[in-house]
Each structure stands twice: as structure tokens, then as C-alpha cells.
GROMACS .gro file of C-alpha atoms in nm:
model
  395
    1MET     CA    1   0.002   0.002   0.002
    2PHE     CA    2   0.282   0.238   0.096
    3LYS     CA    3   0.474   0.160  -0.225
    4ARG     CA    4   0.161   0.232  -0.436
    5LEU     CA    5   0.106   0.573  -0.268
    6LYS     CA    6   0.467   0.657  -0.318
    7GLU     CA    7   0.457   0.557  -0.684
    8SER     CA    8   0.141   0.755  -0.742
    9SER     CA    9   0.280   1.070  -0.566
   10LEU     CA   10   0.595   1.038  -0.777
   11LEU     CA   11   0.395   1.007  -1.093
   12PHE     CA   12   0.178   1.304  -0.997
   13TRP     CA   13   0.488   1.533  -0.932
   14SER     CA   14   0.662   1.421  -1.244
   15LEU     CA   15   0.346   1.501  -1.448
   16GLU     CA   16   0.326   1.839  -1.277
   17ILE     CA   17   0.684   1.916  -1.354
   18LEU     CA   18   0.645   1.806  -1.718
   19ILE     CA   19   0.330   2.025  -1.759
   20VAL     CA   20   0.510   2.328  -1.617
   21ALA     CA   21   0.818   2.275  -1.833
   22SER     CA   22   0.600   2.243  -2.145
   23LEU     CA   23   0.408   2.559  -2.057
   24ILE     CA   24   0.734   2.748  -2.023
   25TRP     CA   25   0.859   2.613  -2.363
   26VAL     CA   26   0.537   2.698  -2.538
   27CYS     CA   27   0.533   3.053  -2.387
   28THR     CA   28   0.889   3.113  -2.494
   29ASN     CA   29   0.805   3.005  -2.843
   30ILE     CA   30   0.491   3.213  -2.874
   31GLY     CA   31   0.621   3.516  -2.690
   32PHE     CA   32   0.514   3.752  -2.977
   33LEU     CA   33   0.151   3.687  -2.875
   34PHE     CA   34   0.214   3.822  -2.527
   35GLN     CA   35   0.417   4.134  -2.660
   36PRO     CA   36   0.103   4.357  -2.693
   37ILE     CA   37  -0.006   4.265  -2.336
   38GLY     CA   38   0.349   4.362  -2.213
   39THR     CA   39   0.347   4.701  -2.406
   40PHE     CA   40  -0.008   4.766  -2.268
   41LEU     CA   41   0.113   4.700  -1.912
   42ASN     CA   42   0.418   4.917  -1.966
   43VAL     CA   43   0.202   5.205  -2.094
   44VAL     CA   44  -0.050   5.173  -1.798
   45PHE     CA   45   0.201   5.086  -1.528
   46MET     CA   46   0.412   5.412  -1.517
   47PRO     CA   47   0.115   5.656  -1.508
   48ILE     CA   48  -0.045   5.458  -1.225
   49VAL     CA   49   0.280   5.445  -1.032
   50ILE     CA   50   0.349   5.824  -1.081
   51SER     CA   51  -0.016   5.897  -1.002
   52GLY     CA   52   0.007   5.685  -0.681
   53PHE     CA   53   0.325   5.864  -0.578
   54LEU     CA   54   0.164   6.209  -0.621
   55PHE     CA   55  -0.156   6.086  -0.444
   56TYR     CA   56   0.034   5.988  -0.136
   57MET     CA   57   0.222   6.317  -0.159
   58LEU     CA   58  -0.080   6.542  -0.198
   59ASN     CA   59  -0.345   6.356   0.001
   60PRO     CA   60  -0.235   6.507   0.340
   61LEU     CA   61  -0.270   6.854   0.191
   62VAL     CA   62  -0.628   6.761   0.077
   63LYS     CA   63  -0.718   6.643   0.432
   64VAL     CA   64  -0.570   6.968   0.577
   65LEU     CA   65  -0.781   7.185   0.341
   66MET     CA   66  -1.093   6.979   0.431
   67LYS     CA   67  -1.055   7.082   0.801
   68VAL     CA   68  -1.052   7.456   0.710
   69HIS     CA   69  -1.381   7.608   0.791
   70TYR     CA   70  -1.525   7.951   0.871
   71LYS     CA   71  -1.872   7.944   1.056
   72LYS     CA   72  -2.077   7.735   0.827
   73PHE     CA   73  -1.842   7.746   0.533
   74ARG     CA   74  -1.649   7.428   0.483
   75ILE     CA   75  -1.433   7.297   0.194
   76ASN     CA   76  -1.553   6.959   0.066
   77ARG     CA   77  -1.322   6.706  -0.085
   78THR     CA   78  -1.374   6.800  -0.452
   79GLY     CA   79  -1.313   7.167  -0.363
   80ALA     CA   80  -0.993   7.071  -0.180
   81VAL     CA   81  -0.865   6.866  -0.472
   82ALA     CA   82  -0.953   7.154  -0.710
   83ILE     CA   83  -0.736   7.394  -0.494
   84VAL     CA   84  -0.453   7.142  -0.480
   85PHE     CA   85  -0.465   7.116  -0.859
   86VAL     CA   86  -0.466   7.489  -0.908
   87LEU     CA   87  -0.155   7.517  -0.667
   88LEU     CA   88   0.016   7.224  -0.847
   89ILE     CA   89  -0.047   7.373  -1.199
   90GLY     CA   90   0.078   7.710  -1.075
   91ILE     CA   91   0.408   7.558  -0.935
   92LEU     CA   92   0.466   7.366  -1.257
   93ALA     CA   93   0.397   7.665  -1.466
   94TRP     CA   94   0.645   7.872  -1.262
   95GLY     CA   95   0.902   7.594  -1.278
   96SER     CA   96   0.867   7.553  -1.655
   97VAL     CA   97   0.901   7.928  -1.710
   98SER     CA   98   1.176   8.032  -1.473
   99LEU     CA   99   1.345   7.714  -1.328
  100ILE     CA  100   1.377   7.451  -1.603
  101PRO     CA  101   1.528   7.686  -1.870
  102ARG     CA  102   1.792   7.786  -1.620
  103LEU     CA  103   1.869   7.417  -1.541
  104ILE     CA  104   1.884   7.321  -1.909
  105ASN     CA  105   2.130   7.613  -1.968
  106GLN     CA  106   2.353   7.506  -1.678
  107VAL     CA  107   2.347   7.140  -1.789
  108SER     CA  108   2.453   7.248  -2.143
  109GLN     CA  109   2.721   7.467  -1.995
  110LEU     CA  110   2.852   7.189  -1.775
  111VAL     CA  111   2.866   6.938  -2.060
  112SER     CA  112   3.048   7.177  -2.286
  113ASN     CA  113   3.296   7.284  -2.014
  114LEU     CA  114   3.368   6.929  -1.892
  115PRO     CA  115   3.714   6.912  -2.074
  116SER     CA  116   3.818   7.251  -1.933
  117LEU     CA  117   3.704   7.132  -1.584
  118ALA     CA  118   3.904   6.818  -1.620
  119SER     CA  119   4.218   7.006  -1.713
  120GLU     CA  120   4.165   7.248  -1.420
  121LEU     CA  121   4.122   6.959  -1.189
  122GLN     CA  122   4.444   6.797  -1.317
  123LYS     CA  123   4.629   7.127  -1.255
  124GLU     CA  124   4.497   7.155  -0.894
  125ALA     CA  125   4.569   6.796  -0.829
  126THR     CA  126   4.933   6.834  -0.950
  127LYS     CA  127   4.975   7.138  -0.725
  128LEU     CA  128   4.833   6.950  -0.428
  129VAL     CA  129   5.075   6.666  -0.494
  130SER     CA  130   5.375   6.881  -0.537
  131ASN     CA  131   5.308   7.058  -0.207
  132SER     CA  132   5.248   6.740  -0.021
  133THR     CA  133   5.531   6.500   0.085
  134VAL     CA  134   5.307   6.198   0.133
  135LEU     CA  135   5.128   6.225  -0.211
  136LYS     CA  136   5.451   6.274  -0.404
  137LYS     CA  137   5.498   5.898  -0.416
  138VAL     CA  138   5.161   5.851  -0.587
  139ASP     CA  139   5.149   5.878  -0.968
  140VAL     CA  140   4.851   6.104  -1.000
  141SER     CA  141   4.908   6.212  -1.367
  142THR     CA  142   4.819   5.865  -1.504
  143TYR     CA  143   4.499   5.856  -1.297
  144MET     CA  144   4.411   6.211  -1.412
  145LYS     CA  145   4.475   6.129  -1.771
  146GLN     CA  146   4.232   5.836  -1.750
  147PHE     CA  147   3.981   6.049  -1.570
  148ASN     CA  148   4.007   6.309  -1.840
  149GLY     CA  149   3.964   6.054  -2.117
  150GLU     CA  150   3.659   5.913  -1.950
  151ILE     CA  151   3.503   6.257  -1.909
  152SER     CA  152   3.571   6.350  -2.270
  153LYS     CA  153   3.426   6.022  -2.384
  154TYR     CA  154   3.117   6.070  -2.166
  155ALA     CA  155   3.064   6.421  -2.307
  156GLN     CA  156   3.108   6.312  -2.668
  157ASN     CA  157   2.870   6.022  -2.626
  158PHE     CA  158   2.615   6.253  -2.462
  159LEU     CA  159   2.632   6.515  -2.741
  160SER     CA  160   2.624   6.244  -3.013
  161SER     CA  161   2.335   6.076  -2.862
  162LEU     CA  162   2.138   6.403  -2.852
  163SER     CA  163   2.214   6.475  -3.211
  164THR     CA  164   2.171   6.131  -3.370
  165SER     CA  165   1.883   5.956  -3.181
  166ILE     CA  166   1.602   6.162  -3.326
  167VAL     CA  167   1.361   5.862  -3.325
  168THR     CA  168   1.426   5.805  -2.955
  169VAL     CA  169   1.366   6.173  -2.878
  170ILE     CA  170   1.033   6.162  -3.073
  171THR     CA  171   0.911   5.851  -2.897
  172THR     CA  172   1.013   5.999  -2.561
  173ILE     CA  173   0.825   6.317  -2.633
  174THR     CA  174   0.514   6.117  -2.735
  175SER     CA  175   0.531   5.908  -2.420
  176VAL     CA  176   0.581   6.195  -2.198
  177THR     CA  177   0.285   6.374  -2.365
  178ILE     CA  178   0.061   6.067  -2.309
  179MET     CA  179   0.170   6.053  -1.952
  180ALA     CA  180   0.114   6.432  -1.911
  181ILE     CA  181  -0.244   6.383  -2.027
  182THR     CA  182  -0.335   6.059  -1.829
  183ILE     CA  183  -0.155   6.122  -1.498
  184PRO     CA  184  -0.378   6.441  -1.401
  185VAL     CA  185  -0.693   6.241  -1.477
  186ILE     CA  186  -0.592   5.938  -1.275
  187LEU     CA  187  -0.465   6.169  -0.991
  188PHE     CA  188  -0.782   6.367  -0.980
  189TYR     CA  189  -1.004   6.056  -0.943
  190MET     CA  190  -0.757   5.903  -0.693
  191LEU     CA  191  -0.777   6.214  -0.472
  192LYS     CA  192  -1.152   6.261  -0.520
  193ASP     CA  193  -1.265   5.901  -0.461
  194SER     CA  194  -0.995   5.773  -0.230
  195GLU     CA  195  -1.250   5.738   0.062
  196LYS     CA  196  -1.458   5.504  -0.153
  197PHE     CA  197  -1.167   5.271  -0.212
  198ILE     CA  198  -1.165   5.092   0.126
  199PRO     CA  199  -1.541   5.034   0.144
  200ALA     CA  200  -1.541   4.900  -0.211
  201ILE     CA  201  -1.256   4.652  -0.118
  202SER     CA  202  -1.417   4.562   0.216
  203ARG     CA  203  -1.716   4.397   0.030
  204PHE     CA  204  -1.493   4.123  -0.104
  205LEU     CA  205  -1.333   4.058   0.246
  206PRO     CA  206  -1.460   3.790   0.486
  207ARG     CA  207  -1.678   3.937   0.762
  208LYS     CA  208  -1.475   3.807   1.058
  209GLN     CA  209  -1.139   3.946   0.939
  210ARG     CA  210  -1.291   4.264   0.772
  211PRO     CA  211  -1.208   4.512   1.051
  212GLU     CA  212  -0.855   4.392   1.093
  213ILE     CA  213  -0.777   4.408   0.721
  214VAL     CA  214  -0.943   4.744   0.674
  215GLY     CA  215  -0.743   4.879   0.970
  216LEU     CA  216  -0.418   4.721   0.826
  217ILE     CA  217  -0.478   4.882   0.481
  218GLN     CA  218  -0.529   5.228   0.655
  219LYS     CA  219  -0.229   5.190   0.855
  220MET     CA  220  -0.009   5.097   0.545
  221GLY     CA  221  -0.155   5.394   0.361
  222ASP     CA  222  -0.079   5.637   0.649
  223THR     CA  223   0.284   5.499   0.665
  224ILE     CA  224   0.343   5.536   0.294
  225SER     CA  225   0.175   5.877   0.276
  226SER     CA  226   0.369   6.018   0.569
  227TYR     CA  227   0.705   5.890   0.438
  228ILE     CA  228   0.652   6.013   0.080
  229SER     CA  229   0.522   6.361   0.175
  230GLY     CA  230   0.789   6.398   0.443
  231GLN     CA  231   1.059   6.287   0.204
  232VAL     CA  232   0.947   6.535  -0.063
  233ILE     CA  233   0.946   6.822   0.189
  234GLU     CA  234   1.284   6.730   0.308
  235CYS     CA  235   1.431   6.708  -0.045
  236LEU     CA  236   1.276   7.037  -0.139
  237PHE     CA  237   1.421   7.191   0.174
  238VAL     CA  238   1.773   7.054   0.110
  239GLY     CA  239   1.767   7.138  -0.256
  240THR     CA  240   1.632   7.488  -0.214
  241PHE     CA  241   1.857   7.605   0.057
  242THR     CA  242   2.164   7.437  -0.079
  243ALA     CA  243   2.113   7.611  -0.412
  244ILE     CA  244   2.066   7.944  -0.230
  245GLY     CA  245   2.379   7.876  -0.033
  246TYR     CA  246   2.574   7.804  -0.352
  247MET     CA  247   2.452   8.117  -0.508
  248LEU     CA  248   2.566   8.322  -0.209
  249ILE     CA  249   2.910   8.181  -0.223
  250SER     CA  250   2.914   8.224  -0.615
  251GLN     CA  251   2.951   7.854  -0.681
  252PRO     CA  252   2.942   7.775  -1.059
  253TYR     CA  253   2.630   7.581  -1.165
  254GLY     CA  254   2.485   7.648  -0.816
  255LEU     CA  255   2.120   7.586  -0.920
  256LEU     CA  256   2.207   7.254  -1.086
  257LEU     CA  257   2.423   7.137  -0.805
  258GLY     CA  258   2.155   7.228  -0.549
  259VAL     CA  259   1.899   7.025  -0.744
  260VAL     CA  260   2.143   6.727  -0.745
  261ALA     CA  261   2.186   6.761  -0.368
  262GLY     CA  262   1.805   6.768  -0.309
  263ILE     CA  263   1.750   6.461  -0.538
  264ALA     CA  264   2.043   6.269  -0.373
  265ASN     CA  265   1.889   6.343  -0.027
  266ILE     CA  266   1.620   6.076  -0.100
  267ILE     CA  267   1.879   5.823   0.015
  268PRO     CA  268   1.902   5.860   0.388
  269TYR     CA  269   2.248   5.918   0.551
  270LEU     CA  270   2.439   5.842   0.230
  271GLY     CA  271   2.249   6.102   0.011
  272PRO     CA  272   2.428   6.407   0.142
  273TYR     CA  273   2.774   6.253   0.054
  274ILE     CA  274   2.657   6.175  -0.294
  275GLY     CA  275   2.501   6.522  -0.343
  276ILE     CA  276   2.822   6.703  -0.234
  277ALA     CA  277   3.056   6.504  -0.454
  278PRO     CA  278   2.992   6.692  -0.775
  279SER     CA  279   2.997   7.020  -0.608
  280LEU     CA  280   3.335   6.950  -0.453
  281ILE     CA  281   3.482   6.864  -0.790
  282VAL     CA  282   3.364   7.192  -0.940
  283ALA     CA  283   3.478   7.384  -0.633
  284PHE     CA  284   3.818   7.208  -0.636
  285THR     CA  285   3.872   7.352  -1.001
  286GLN     CA  286   3.814   7.702  -0.862
  287SER     CA  287   4.014   7.731  -0.545
  288PRO     CA  288   4.079   7.546  -0.215
  289MET     CA  289   3.885   7.821  -0.032
  290GLN     CA  290   3.586   7.753  -0.259
  291VAL     CA  291   3.586   7.388  -0.131
  292VAL     CA  292   3.577   7.511   0.231
  293TYR     CA  293   3.274   7.736   0.144
  294VAL     CA  294   3.094   7.442  -0.016
  295VAL     CA  295   3.149   7.225   0.293
  296ILE     CA  296   3.023   7.497   0.515
  297VAL     CA  297   2.701   7.551   0.317
  298VAL     CA  298   2.636   7.168   0.307
  299VAL     CA  299   2.702   7.115   0.686
  300ILE     CA  300   2.474   7.408   0.776
  301VAL     CA  301   2.185   7.283   0.561
  302GLN     CA  302   2.233   6.917   0.671
  303GLN     CA  303   2.247   7.016   1.032
  304VAL     CA  304   1.916   7.212   1.004
  305ASP     CA  305   1.766   6.918   0.814
  306GLY     CA  306   1.885   6.651   1.052
  307ASN     CA  307   1.792   6.836   1.369
  308LEU     CA  308   1.462   7.004   1.262
  309ILE     CA  309   1.308   6.869   0.939
  310TYR     CA  310   1.383   6.504   0.949
  311PRO     CA  311   1.291   6.424   1.299
  312ASN     CA  312   0.968   6.632   1.310
  313ILE     CA  313   0.841   6.511   0.963
  314ILE     CA  314   0.978   6.155   0.904
  315GLY     CA  315   1.125   6.042   1.232
  316ARG     CA  316   0.800   6.061   1.426
  317THR     CA  317   0.610   5.837   1.180
  318LEU     CA  318   0.878   5.581   1.099
  319LYS     CA  319   1.069   5.547   1.425
  320ILE     CA  320   1.343   5.346   1.272
  321HIS     CA  321   1.674   5.333   1.438
  322PRO     CA  322   1.976   5.490   1.237
  323LEU     CA  323   2.175   5.162   1.265
  324THR     CA  324   1.888   4.978   1.112
  325ILE     CA  325   1.867   5.220   0.827
  326ILE     CA  326   2.234   5.190   0.750
  327ILE     CA  327   2.230   4.807   0.741
  328LEU     CA  328   1.914   4.830   0.518
  329LEU     CA  329   2.088   5.067   0.283
  330LEU     CA  330   2.399   4.846   0.253
  331ALA     CA  331   2.195   4.530   0.196
  332ALA     CA  332   1.955   4.700  -0.049
  333GLY     CA  333   2.244   4.870  -0.242
  334ASN     CA  334   2.423   4.532  -0.300
  335ILE     CA  335   2.096   4.362  -0.402
  336ALA     CA  336   1.928   4.623  -0.615
  337GLY     CA  337   2.172   4.915  -0.654
  338LEU     CA  338   2.053   5.276  -0.635
  339LEU     CA  339   1.691   5.185  -0.677
  340GLY     CA  340   1.708   4.943  -0.386
  341MET     CA  341   1.863   5.210  -0.158
  342VAL     CA  342   1.566   5.450  -0.249
  343LEU     CA  343   1.294   5.191  -0.190
  344ALA     CA  344   1.450   4.997   0.108
  345ILE     CA  345   1.331   5.240   0.381
  346PRO     CA  346   0.961   5.272   0.274
  347PHE     CA  347   0.936   4.893   0.206
  348TYR     CA  348   1.083   4.825   0.553
  349ALA     CA  349   0.841   5.078   0.711
  350VAL     CA  350   0.539   4.903   0.550
  351VAL     CA  351   0.652   4.559   0.643
  352ARG     CA  352   0.730   4.676   1.006
  353THR     CA  353   0.379   4.838   1.023
  354VAL     CA  354   0.219   4.511   0.904
  355VAL     CA  355   0.414   4.297   1.163
  356ILE     CA  356   0.344   4.536   1.455
  357TYR     CA  357  -0.026   4.558   1.361
  358LEU     CA  358  -0.065   4.174   1.329
  359PHE     CA  359   0.125   4.130   1.662
  360ASN     CA  360  -0.114   4.367   1.832
  361ILE     CA  361  -0.412   4.189   1.695
  362VAL     CA  362  -0.277   3.853   1.824
  363GLU     CA  363  -0.215   3.998   2.173
  364LEU     CA  364  -0.566   4.144   2.190
  365ARG     CA  365  -0.721   3.811   2.089
  366ASN     CA  366  -0.512   3.618   2.348
  367GLU     CA  367  -0.626   3.875   2.619
  368GLU     CA  368  -0.989   3.826   2.515
  369GLU     CA  369  -0.955   3.448   2.532
  370LEU     CA  370  -0.798   3.479   2.883
  371ARG     CA  371  -1.089   3.700   2.988
  372MET     CA  372  -1.343   3.460   2.860
  373GLN     CA  373  -1.175   3.171   3.040
  374THR     CA  374  -1.164   3.362   3.363
  375THR     CA  375  -1.537   3.456   3.338
  376VAL     CA  376  -1.645   3.099   3.256
  377TYR     CA  377  -1.431   2.921   3.509
  378GLN     CA  378  -1.474   3.165   3.791
  379PRO     CA  379  -1.584   2.970   4.109
  380GLN     CA  380  -1.938   3.053   4.224
  381PRO     CA  381  -2.008   3.113   4.588
  382ALA     CA  382  -2.148   2.809   4.782
  383LYS     CA  383  -2.525   2.813   4.854
  384ALA     CA  384  -2.607   2.832   5.215
  385SER     CA  385  -2.808   2.538   5.360
  386LYS     CA  386  -3.179   2.563   5.473
  387ALA     CA  387  -3.078   2.519   5.839
  388THR     CA  388  -2.843   2.816   5.835
  389VAL     CA  389  -3.097   3.032   5.659
  390LYS     CA  390  -3.367   2.936   5.934
  391ASN     CA  391  -3.107   3.022   6.213
  392LYS     CA  392  -3.037   3.352   6.048
  393LYS     CA  393  -3.410   3.437   6.028
  394LYS     CA  394  -3.466   3.346   6.395
  395SER     CA  395  -3.177   3.552   6.512
   0.00000   0.00000   0.00000
């Protein structure tokens, strides 16, 4: 009997493996049939992801506007969403008129001046080596020649790709245009009908676990929203005040380098070092004192951010130890590179929220079971006999 069961299970699993292998082989040979589905998912996926990011960033502002009231006047959700859209369109219009042309101008200047910057960097490096007794033993010229060659190659490739890849530019423009049309529509309905999302999902959930699952979804949404909105505020603060500081010290390409510092600040703890690196290279080609000024600006901005902005906006919601963040960044960087370092902290925060919420639910259920057991098995007081009752009445 045991041998028959063993042979039947072996036959079953061998058939399963054979069916899976045949399905994989068939799908690889008819991959052209799935190509339209893949292109459709690629077209739909990016607008939904960007709209979701903007939703979690702007939803707290919508909630704040809904709390504003004057006597009987209150702002409903549609009005709050309309106000947010007007503000967002105004910011985008101001950026496209005043900010983006300056950034494009500085990027083009930086790309065209890369060879001269490399030569200036080589001169300053040779001066530093000649004045230092320790660095004289190091052959810096060969490294600088390799560095100059790599920079010139990157500059030539960049300029040639801009001039030759006309088809890529056209396809990019069309995809950006489609996304610019679809993202505001998706975002509007996300912000307007977000309160209907959880009741619509709760209909398909089992009744017993419905409150716990709904509460978990709300907790996850609050965690993601607080992290994204806080991270955007922090990056805007760092980028804006770093650019202002660079302009005050007359740092070349100050606006572009400030934007780079703000974008790099998405990565906790390591972002400031990544953001200051290009600014230090540019400052080193100017003078050693300019390097000192750049370091002073970055230290002041990062101190204000680390002591005021980050603890009050992100630190209260996440409550993650700095050592945990560093370990997560190192692990995620080795696994998935820069994208993993950006997504590691919000992913860990969501998983941590889920684990804590489930642990609290289990503890509450255990406490309820203990209460039920104590109420059921609580010893009842013994009934008095008839004789004692009669004696009490006589007395």
C-alpha cells in the first residue's frame, strides 16, 4: 500500500513538472503573442505608479484643506482637490518658465565645459601633490589622464546621442505627452474618490477578518503617505537652501548642483555625501577656499535638516533606528543598486507596520480569550443550607 502511494505521488509530481516545463517552452516560443500585453502593461504601469506617488504626496494637503472652515463654510473634498490642482499647476507653470530653462542652460554649459574642468582639476591635483610630501609617491598624472579621457568620452557620447537619436527623442516626447495627459486624470479621481476605495474593497473581504484587514490597509496607507510627503518636503528643503547657499558663495552651476543635492537626499544618511561630490569637484577647480565654502554650506543645511526637518516630519512616523537604516541601505544597495537604496526604507516601514499591527491583533485576541476563560471558570459562591437560613431568620 505504501509503495503504491509513493509511486502515485511520484507520478503526480513528475507530471506536474512536465506540464510546467511544457508551458514554459510553449510561452517562450509564442512570446510574440504576449508582446501587446506587455506593451499595454508598460504604458499603463508608469502613469499609475506616478499618480500613486503624487496621491500619497498630496493627500495630506487635501485632508488639511478639508479641515479649514469659517462658521458654516467648509471645503468639501472636491473643492480641496481643485485647490490642490490649481496650486500644483501654478508651481509647474512657474518651474517651466523660470526654473527649467536655467537648469537646461547650466546642464549644457557643464557638458560643454567638462574638458576644461578636467584640465583645471588636473592642474589643482598636481599642485596639491607637489606641495604634499606624502602624495609625491603617488603617480597622479596617469589617473588624471584616465579621468580626463573618461570625461571626454562621456561628453562626446552625450552630445552625439542628443544629435543622432532623433527617433528616440520623438518616442520619448510622445510617451511624455501621453503621460502628461493621463496622469492628471488618474490623480484627480484618486484624490476625489480615495475614501470610497476601502469600502469597495471591504465588500470582498470575509466578515470576521474585515475590521482587521481594513485597519491594516489604513495603517499601510498612512505610513506610505507620511514617508513620501515627508521625504518630498525634506528634499525640497535641502535642494532649495543648498542652491541658495551655493549662489551666495558664487559657486558655478549652483542651481544645478543644489537640485542634485536635493535629489540625492532621497537616500538617507548616504545621500548628502553623494550630493556634495560633484559640487566639491567643481569647487576644487576654482580654489581650495571654494571647497571650504561648499563644505560650510552643506554642513549648515544638513544640520538644520537633521535636527529640525527630518525628526519632526519623518522620524515621528517611521521611528526606525539609524543603525537599522544603514544596514538596510547596505543590503539593498548590494541587491538592487541605487533603486534598492531608495525603496528600502519605505518597504521596511510598510513591513514593520504590518508586523506590529498583526502582533497587536494577536495579543488582543489572546487577552480576550483569557478574559473569557476567567469569566467562564470563575468559582461561584457556595449556597447556604436551609438550616443556616432558618437560624439567620430566627436571630
